[in-house]
Structures are given as C-alpha cells and as structure tokens.
Amino acid sequence: MNIKICPVCGNILDVDGLKVKDYSVSGEVFEICTCRHCTFSFTQPQPEPSAIGKYYQTEDYISHSDTKQGMVNRMYHLVRKKNTNDKLDLINRLAKKPASLLDVGCGTGYFLSACRQKAWQTEGVEVSDVARKMAEQRTGQAIYPSLDALTATGKQFDVITLWHVFEHLHDINASFLQLSQLLQPQGTLIFALPNLCCADALHYREFWAAYDVPRHLSHFNPSSLRRLVEKHGMKIEQILPMKMDAYYISMLSEKLKNAAFWGLMKAVWYGWQSNCRAKKDGNYSSLIYIIKK
C-alpha cells in the first residue's frame, strides 16, 4: 500500500526517501519518505492492516512479551520500572482522582496495572492477542481488542495515553478522531513518540532503531505532529523529554550494526551526545506531548 497524499497536510507526495531494512522479522527494505510541505515522514510501502500482523511475530518485540533474555531485554525491563513511575507522576499531576484512564496499546498491561494500584479507573486497548491475554491476567480486567470496539461503548476518559503507539496506527486521521471522541471535554491526551529530528536519528540514519519499519508507519517531529493536532482542533500544551530513550535507542541501533562490546560504549556516548544537543534545541530522542481540546 503506497501513500500518495500526505495525511497531515493533504499535498501530493512525490519524494524518494531513506532506505531502511526490517532487521527484526522479514529482512525487507522500506523507505522513509518525507513530505516537503509539512515534514511529516512515513514508511513506504505500508503493509495492509490485514497483513501487518506477521511483522510483529518475533520475541524481539518486547512490549508484546515479558521475556528478560538477553542484555537488551534486561535493560528494557530496568528502564521500564523508572519510566512507569515517571508516567504515574505525570498523570497524577494532570488529573485529580478519582479519574479515568485509557491506555491504548497497553501491551502486557504493566503500566495499566500500576495505574490500577494507584486507584485509577482504567481501560485498555491491545490488538495483539498474546499481549492482550497477558494484560488481562496481569490487571484482572477485560482489555478491548481495538479502538473501534471501545468507541462503540460511548465511554469517555479523563486521560488517554499512547506510549509509543500512535506511530503504529494505519489511519492517523481516523484514529485521532476516535481519540477525540473518547476524551472528556477537559481531558488530556498523551502521546510518546520517537523524534525524527533528534541527534541519534541523524547519526545512525538507516540503522536508527526507532524507524522500526514497517511496524512504525508514521515518523513525527514536533512540527509535523503540531500540524496534525491543530488540524483536528486540538493543541499541544507541553512537550517533555524522555532522556533515557537516547541511550536505549542508541544501544538497539548499535546492535543493528552488529557492534560487539564496543557497541555498548558507543551507545552510551552517542546517547549522551544526543541529550546534550537536545538541551539546546529540545530535540530529544523521544518526546511526550501533552494535548488538550
């Protein structure tokens, strides 16, 4: 499936892009194309929704499993605990409890479970059958298989979170409309997304792990996401850094380059450099966007 019209600004797309390999599953090569009008980037071609599932069939996709085998997976679980506490602090500042929260793309339910333990009224959405069952076991609640299934209930939420999820969705405009319908009038929408303009992306280029083609269909920077958000009558109120991602993504990127022991040292160095540069221009490896109606 080839995109011919930019979903953010509506202009015709006519550019070639950076060739990036799917290192996790298929070995296929895709392109990261960028709209010259609004700087939104996207994976080309994009697998059809009915075919995308096969590209997630790997134990390397950590958010859909709880494996701790290998250094990368162990590092992920160490960082996840700190990130979860940071996320809880953030949502507790944004809404007064009792409050309701929807976690879209909740994976195995780790964050959702942490929210329930802090007296949040929670719902979750997870398309992966395996991850959804694990989330239901962890949280003790039913998890919706799709946004469509949840939207049909008419429920609304004080906080909706998508932690590195929005970039996976096929129709970003339709998805944004659904999220808007699910959000209370005074509610808060939270996106965490890789930032295409960060220093580690510029350094690693086709080896930058956060491209993660073709699972990541959309690739945003602050400017292109702001344009999409405002297109739907909402606004970005605040942008926050995820500083640990620079190290984690750099480590994954070094792994894609088949780096040995020194790859870990390089990852720490380039992650630190990326964060240092981001102190000046705000372009951290991943960013959290606080969005309001």
CSV table of C-alpha atoms in Angstrom, one decimal:
chain,number,residue,atom,x,y,z
A,1,MET,CA,0.0,0.0,0.0
A,2,ASN,CA,1.6,3.3,-1.2
A,3,ILE,CA,0.6,6.6,0.3
A,4,LYS,CA,0.2,9.3,-2.4
A,5,ILE,CA,-1.4,12.1,-0.4
A,6,CYS,CA,0.1,13.4,2.8
A,7,PRO,CA,-2.3,12.6,5.6
A,8,VAL,CA,-1.2,15.6,7.6
A,9,CYS,CA,-1.3,18.5,5.1
A,10,GLY,CA,-3.1,16.9,2.1
A,11,ASN,CA,-0.4,17.7,-0.5
A,12,ILE,CA,0.7,15.2,-3.2
A,13,LEU,CA,3.7,13.2,-2.2
A,14,ASP,CA,6.5,12.9,-4.8
A,15,VAL,CA,9.7,12.3,-3.0
A,16,ASP,CA,12.0,9.3,-2.6
A,17,GLY,CA,13.3,8.5,0.9
A,18,LEU,CA,15.9,6.8,3.0
A,19,LYS,CA,16.0,3.1,2.5
A,20,VAL,CA,15.7,1.2,5.8
A,21,LYS,CA,15.7,-2.6,6.4
A,22,ASP,CA,13.4,-4.5,8.6
A,23,TYR,CA,16.0,-6.1,10.8
A,24,SER,CA,13.6,-7.8,13.2
A,25,VAL,CA,11.4,-10.1,11.0
A,26,SER,CA,11.3,-10.0,7.3
A,27,GLY,CA,14.6,-8.5,6.0
A,28,GLU,CA,12.6,-6.4,3.6
A,29,VAL,CA,13.6,-2.9,2.6
A,30,PHE,CA,11.3,0.1,3.0
A,31,GLU,CA,11.6,3.8,2.5
A,32,ILE,CA,11.3,6.6,5.0
A,33,CYS,CA,9.7,9.3,2.8
A,34,THR,CA,9.2,12.9,4.0
A,35,CYS,CA,6.5,15.4,2.8
A,36,ARG,CA,8.4,18.5,1.6
A,37,HIS,CA,5.4,20.7,2.6
A,38,CYS,CA,4.9,19.8,6.3
A,39,THR,CA,8.0,17.5,7.1
A,40,PHE,CA,5.7,14.6,8.1
A,41,SER,CA,7.5,11.3,7.4
A,42,PHE,CA,6.1,7.9,6.7
A,43,THR,CA,7.0,4.3,5.8
A,44,GLN,CA,6.6,3.4,2.2
A,45,PRO,CA,5.1,0.9,1.2
A,46,GLN,CA,2.9,0.3,4.1
A,47,PRO,CA,1.6,-3.3,4.8
A,48,GLU,CA,-2.2,-3.6,4.7
A,49,PRO,CA,-3.9,-3.8,8.1
A,50,SER,CA,-4.7,-7.4,7.3
A,51,ALA,CA,-1.0,-8.2,6.7
A,52,ILE,CA,0.8,-6.2,9.3
A,53,GLY,CA,0.5,-8.8,12.0
A,54,LYS,CA,3.2,-11.0,10.6
A,55,TYR,CA,5.8,-8.3,11.1
A,56,TYR,CA,5.2,-8.4,14.9
A,57,GLN,CA,5.8,-12.2,15.1
A,58,THR,CA,9.1,-12.0,16.9
A,59,GLU,CA,10.2,-12.3,20.6
A,60,ASP,CA,12.3,-9.2,19.9
A,61,TYR,CA,9.1,-7.2,20.1
A,62,ILE,CA,9.5,-6.7,23.8
A,63,SER,CA,6.3,-4.8,24.6
A,64,HIS,CA,4.3,-7.8,23.5
A,65,SER,CA,6.2,-10.2,25.7
A,66,ASP,CA,7.8,-10.3,29.2
A,67,THR,CA,11.0,-12.1,28.2
A,68,LYS,CA,14.1,-11.0,30.0
A,69,GLN,CA,16.6,-13.0,27.9
A,70,GLY,CA,19.5,-11.0,26.5
A,71,MET,CA,21.1,-7.7,27.5
A,72,VAL,CA,18.7,-5.5,25.5
A,73,ASN,CA,15.6,-7.1,27.1
A,74,ARG,CA,17.1,-6.9,30.6
A,75,MET,CA,17.9,-3.2,30.0
A,76,TYR,CA,14.3,-2.6,28.8
A,77,HIS,CA,12.8,-4.0,32.0
A,78,LEU,CA,15.2,-2.0,34.2
A,79,VAL,CA,14.3,1.2,32.3
A,80,ARG,CA,10.6,0.3,32.2
A,81,LYS,CA,10.2,0.5,36.0
A,82,LYS,CA,11.6,4.0,36.2
A,83,ASN,CA,9.6,5.1,33.1
A,84,THR,CA,6.4,3.7,34.7
A,85,ASN,CA,7.0,5.7,37.9
A,86,ASP,CA,7.7,8.8,35.8
A,87,LYS,CA,4.5,8.3,33.8
A,88,LEU,CA,2.4,7.9,37.0
A,89,ASP,CA,3.9,11.1,38.4
A,90,LEU,CA,2.9,12.8,35.2
A,91,ILE,CA,-0.7,11.7,35.0
A,92,ASN,CA,-1.2,12.3,38.7
A,93,ARG,CA,-0.3,16.0,38.0
A,94,LEU,CA,-2.7,16.2,35.1
A,95,ALA,CA,-5.8,14.9,36.7
A,96,LYS,CA,-7.4,14.8,40.2
A,97,LYS,CA,-8.5,11.3,41.3
A,98,PRO,CA,-10.9,9.6,41.1
A,99,ALA,CA,-10.2,9.8,37.4
A,100,SER,CA,-10.5,7.5,34.4
A,101,LEU,CA,-7.6,6.5,32.2
A,102,LEU,CA,-7.4,4.7,28.8
A,103,ASP,CA,-4.1,3.2,27.8
A,104,VAL,CA,-4.1,2.5,24.0
A,105,GLY,CA,-1.6,-0.2,23.0
A,106,CYS,CA,-1.3,-1.4,26.6
A,107,GLY,CA,0.9,-4.3,25.7
A,108,THR,CA,1.1,-6.8,28.5
A,109,GLY,CA,-0.6,-4.4,30.9
A,110,TYR,CA,2.4,-3.3,33.0
A,111,PHE,CA,1.5,0.4,33.1
A,112,LEU,CA,-2.2,-0.3,33.3
A,113,SER,CA,-1.7,-2.5,36.4
A,114,ALA,CA,0.4,0.3,38.0
A,115,CYS,CA,-2.4,2.8,37.4
A,116,ARG,CA,-5.0,0.5,39.0
A,117,GLN,CA,-2.8,0.1,42.0
A,118,LYS,CA,-2.9,3.9,42.4
A,119,ALA,CA,-6.7,4.0,42.3
A,120,TRP,CA,-7.1,5.0,38.7
A,121,GLN,CA,-10.3,3.7,36.9
A,122,THR,CA,-8.7,2.1,33.9
A,123,GLU,CA,-9.5,0.6,30.5
A,124,GLY,CA,-7.0,-0.8,27.9
A,125,VAL,CA,-6.8,-1.5,24.2
A,126,GLU,CA,-4.4,-4.0,22.7
A,127,VAL,CA,-4.6,-5.6,19.2
A,128,SER,CA,-2.1,-8.4,19.9
A,129,ASP,CA,-4.0,-11.5,21.1
A,130,VAL,CA,-1.0,-12.8,23.0
A,131,ALA,CA,-0.2,-9.5,24.7
A,132,ARG,CA,-3.9,-8.8,25.4
A,133,LYS,CA,-4.3,-12.1,27.3
A,134,MET,CA,-1.2,-11.3,29.3
A,135,ALA,CA,-2.6,-7.9,30.1
A,136,GLU,CA,-5.9,-9.4,31.2
A,137,GLN,CA,-4.1,-11.8,33.5
A,138,ARG,CA,-2.0,-9.0,35.0
A,139,THR,CA,-4.8,-6.5,35.5
A,140,GLY,CA,-7.7,-8.7,36.2
A,141,GLN,CA,-9.9,-6.8,33.7
A,142,ALA,CA,-11.1,-7.2,30.1
A,143,ILE,CA,-8.9,-5.5,27.5
A,144,TYR,CA,-10.5,-4.2,24.3
A,145,PRO,CA,-9.1,-5.6,21.0
A,146,SER,CA,-9.5,-2.3,19.1
A,147,LEU,CA,-10.3,1.4,19.3
A,148,ASP,CA,-13.5,0.6,17.3
A,149,ALA,CA,-14.7,-1.8,20.0
A,150,LEU,CA,-14.2,0.8,22.7
A,151,THR,CA,-15.6,3.8,20.8
A,152,ALA,CA,-18.9,1.9,20.3
A,153,THR,CA,-19.4,1.9,24.1
A,154,GLY,CA,-19.7,5.7,24.2
A,155,LYS,CA,-17.3,5.9,27.2
A,156,GLN,CA,-15.1,8.9,27.8
A,157,PHE,CA,-11.9,9.3,29.8
A,158,ASP,CA,-10.0,12.0,31.7
A,159,VAL,CA,-6.6,10.8,30.4
A,160,ILE,CA,-5.8,8.8,27.3
A,161,THR,CA,-2.2,7.6,26.9
A,162,LEU,CA,-0.4,6.2,23.8
A,163,TRP,CA,3.1,5.3,24.9
A,164,HIS,CA,5.0,4.8,21.6
A,165,VAL,CA,1.8,3.6,19.9
A,166,PHE,CA,0.4,6.3,17.6
A,167,GLU,CA,3.2,5.7,15.1
A,168,HIS,CA,1.9,2.1,14.6
A,169,LEU,CA,-1.6,3.2,13.5
A,170,HIS,CA,-2.6,3.0,9.9
A,171,ASP,CA,-5.1,5.8,9.5
A,172,ILE,CA,-3.8,8.6,11.8
A,173,ASN,CA,-6.7,11.0,11.0
A,174,ALA,CA,-9.4,8.4,11.7
A,175,SER,CA,-7.6,7.3,14.9
A,176,PHE,CA,-7.2,10.9,16.1
A,177,LEU,CA,-11.0,11.5,15.6
A,178,GLN,CA,-11.7,8.4,17.7
A,179,LEU,CA,-9.3,9.5,20.4
A,180,SER,CA,-11.0,12.9,20.5
A,181,GLN,CA,-14.4,11.2,20.9
A,182,LEU,CA,-13.1,9.1,23.7
A,183,LEU,CA,-11.6,12.1,25.6
A,184,GLN,CA,-13.6,14.1,28.1
A,185,PRO,CA,-14.0,17.8,27.2
A,186,GLN,CA,-11.4,18.9,29.8
A,187,GLY,CA,-9.4,15.7,29.4
A,188,THR,CA,-5.7,15.2,28.4
A,189,LEU,CA,-4.3,13.2,25.5
A,190,ILE,CA,-0.7,12.0,25.9
A,191,PHE,CA,1.5,10.8,23.1
A,192,ALA,CA,5.0,9.5,23.5
A,193,LEU,CA,6.8,9.3,20.1
A,194,PRO,CA,10.2,9.0,18.6
A,195,ASN,CA,11.6,12.3,17.3
A,196,LEU,CA,12.8,12.2,13.8
A,197,CYS,CA,14.9,15.3,14.4
A,198,CYS,CA,17.0,14.0,17.3
A,199,ALA,CA,20.8,13.7,17.1
A,200,ASP,CA,20.8,9.9,17.4
A,201,ALA,CA,18.5,9.7,14.3
A,202,LEU,CA,20.8,11.9,12.3
A,203,HIS,CA,23.8,9.9,13.4
A,204,TYR,CA,22.6,6.4,12.9
A,205,ARG,CA,20.5,7.1,9.7
A,206,GLU,CA,19.2,3.8,8.2
A,207,PHE,CA,20.4,2.0,11.4
A,208,TRP,CA,18.3,4.1,13.7
A,209,ALA,CA,16.3,1.6,15.7
A,210,ALA,CA,13.3,3.9,16.2
A,211,TYR,CA,12.5,3.7,12.5
A,212,ASP,CA,11.4,0.1,13.2
A,213,VAL,CA,10.0,-0.4,9.7
A,214,PRO,CA,7.3,-1.5,8.8
A,215,ARG,CA,5.8,-1.6,12.3
A,216,HIS,CA,6.3,2.2,12.6
A,217,LEU,CA,4.1,3.6,9.8
A,218,SER,CA,4.4,7.3,10.8
A,219,HIS,CA,7.5,9.2,11.8
A,220,PHE,CA,6.9,12.6,13.5
A,221,ASN,CA,8.9,15.6,14.6
A,222,PRO,CA,7.3,18.3,16.9
A,223,SER,CA,6.4,20.5,13.9
A,224,SER,CA,4.6,17.8,11.9
A,225,LEU,CA,2.7,16.5,15.0
A,226,ARG,CA,1.6,20.0,16.0
A,227,ARG,CA,0.2,20.5,12.5
A,228,LEU,CA,-1.8,17.2,12.8
A,229,VAL,CA,-3.1,18.1,16.2
A,230,GLU,CA,-4.2,21.6,15.2
A,231,LYS,CA,-5.8,20.2,12.1
A,232,HIS,CA,-8.2,18.3,14.4
A,233,GLY,CA,-8.9,21.4,16.6
A,234,MET,CA,-6.7,20.5,19.5
A,235,LYS,CA,-3.4,21.9,20.8
A,236,ILE,CA,-0.1,20.8,22.2
A,237,GLU,CA,0.2,22.4,25.6
A,238,GLN,CA,3.5,21.0,26.6
A,239,ILE,CA,6.4,18.8,25.3
A,240,LEU,CA,8.5,16.8,27.7
A,241,PRO,CA,11.7,14.8,27.1
A,242,MET,CA,12.3,11.0,27.5
A,243,LYS,CA,16.0,11.2,28.1
A,244,MET,CA,16.6,7.5,28.7
A,245,ASP,CA,15.4,6.7,25.2
A,246,ALA,CA,18.5,8.2,23.7
A,247,TYR,CA,20.6,5.5,25.4
A,248,TYR,CA,18.2,2.7,24.8
A,249,ILE,CA,17.7,3.5,21.1
A,250,SER,CA,21.4,4.0,20.5
A,251,MET,CA,22.0,0.6,22.1
A,252,LEU,CA,19.5,-1.0,19.8
A,253,SER,CA,21.0,0.9,16.8
A,254,GLU,CA,24.5,-0.4,17.6
A,255,LYS,CA,23.0,-3.9,17.7
A,256,LEU,CA,21.6,-3.5,14.2
A,257,LYS,CA,25.1,-2.5,13.1
A,258,ASN,CA,26.3,-5.8,14.6
A,259,ALA,CA,28.6,-4.0,17.0
A,260,ALA,CA,30.3,-6.1,19.7
A,261,PHE,CA,31.3,-5.0,23.2
A,262,TRP,CA,32.4,-1.6,22.0
A,263,GLY,CA,28.9,-1.0,20.6
A,264,LEU,CA,27.6,-0.6,24.1
A,265,MET,CA,30.3,2.0,24.9
A,266,LYS,CA,29.4,3.8,21.7
A,267,ALA,CA,25.7,3.7,22.5
A,268,VAL,CA,26.3,5.4,25.9
A,269,TRP,CA,28.5,8.0,24.2
A,270,TYR,CA,26.1,8.8,21.4
A,271,GLY,CA,23.1,8.7,23.7
A,272,TRP,CA,24.8,11.3,26.0
A,273,GLN,CA,25.7,13.4,23.0
A,274,SER,CA,22.1,13.3,21.7
A,275,ASN,CA,20.8,14.5,25.1
A,276,CYS,CA,23.5,17.3,25.3
A,277,ARG,CA,22.5,18.6,21.9
A,278,ALA,CA,18.8,18.3,22.8
A,279,LYS,CA,19.3,20.7,25.8
A,280,LYS,CA,19.8,23.4,23.2
A,281,ASP,CA,17.1,22.7,20.7
A,282,GLY,CA,14.6,20.4,22.5
A,283,ASN,CA,15.0,17.5,20.0
A,284,TYR,CA,15.3,14.6,22.4
A,285,SER,CA,15.3,11.1,21.1
A,286,SER,CA,11.7,10.6,22.2
A,287,LEU,CA,9.2,13.2,23.3
A,288,ILE,CA,6.0,13.2,25.4
A,289,TYR,CA,3.2,15.5,24.0
A,290,ILE,CA,0.5,16.8,26.3
A,291,ILE,CA,-2.5,17.5,24.2
A,292,LYS,CA,-5.8,19.3,25.0
A,293,LYS,CA,-9.0,20.1,23.3
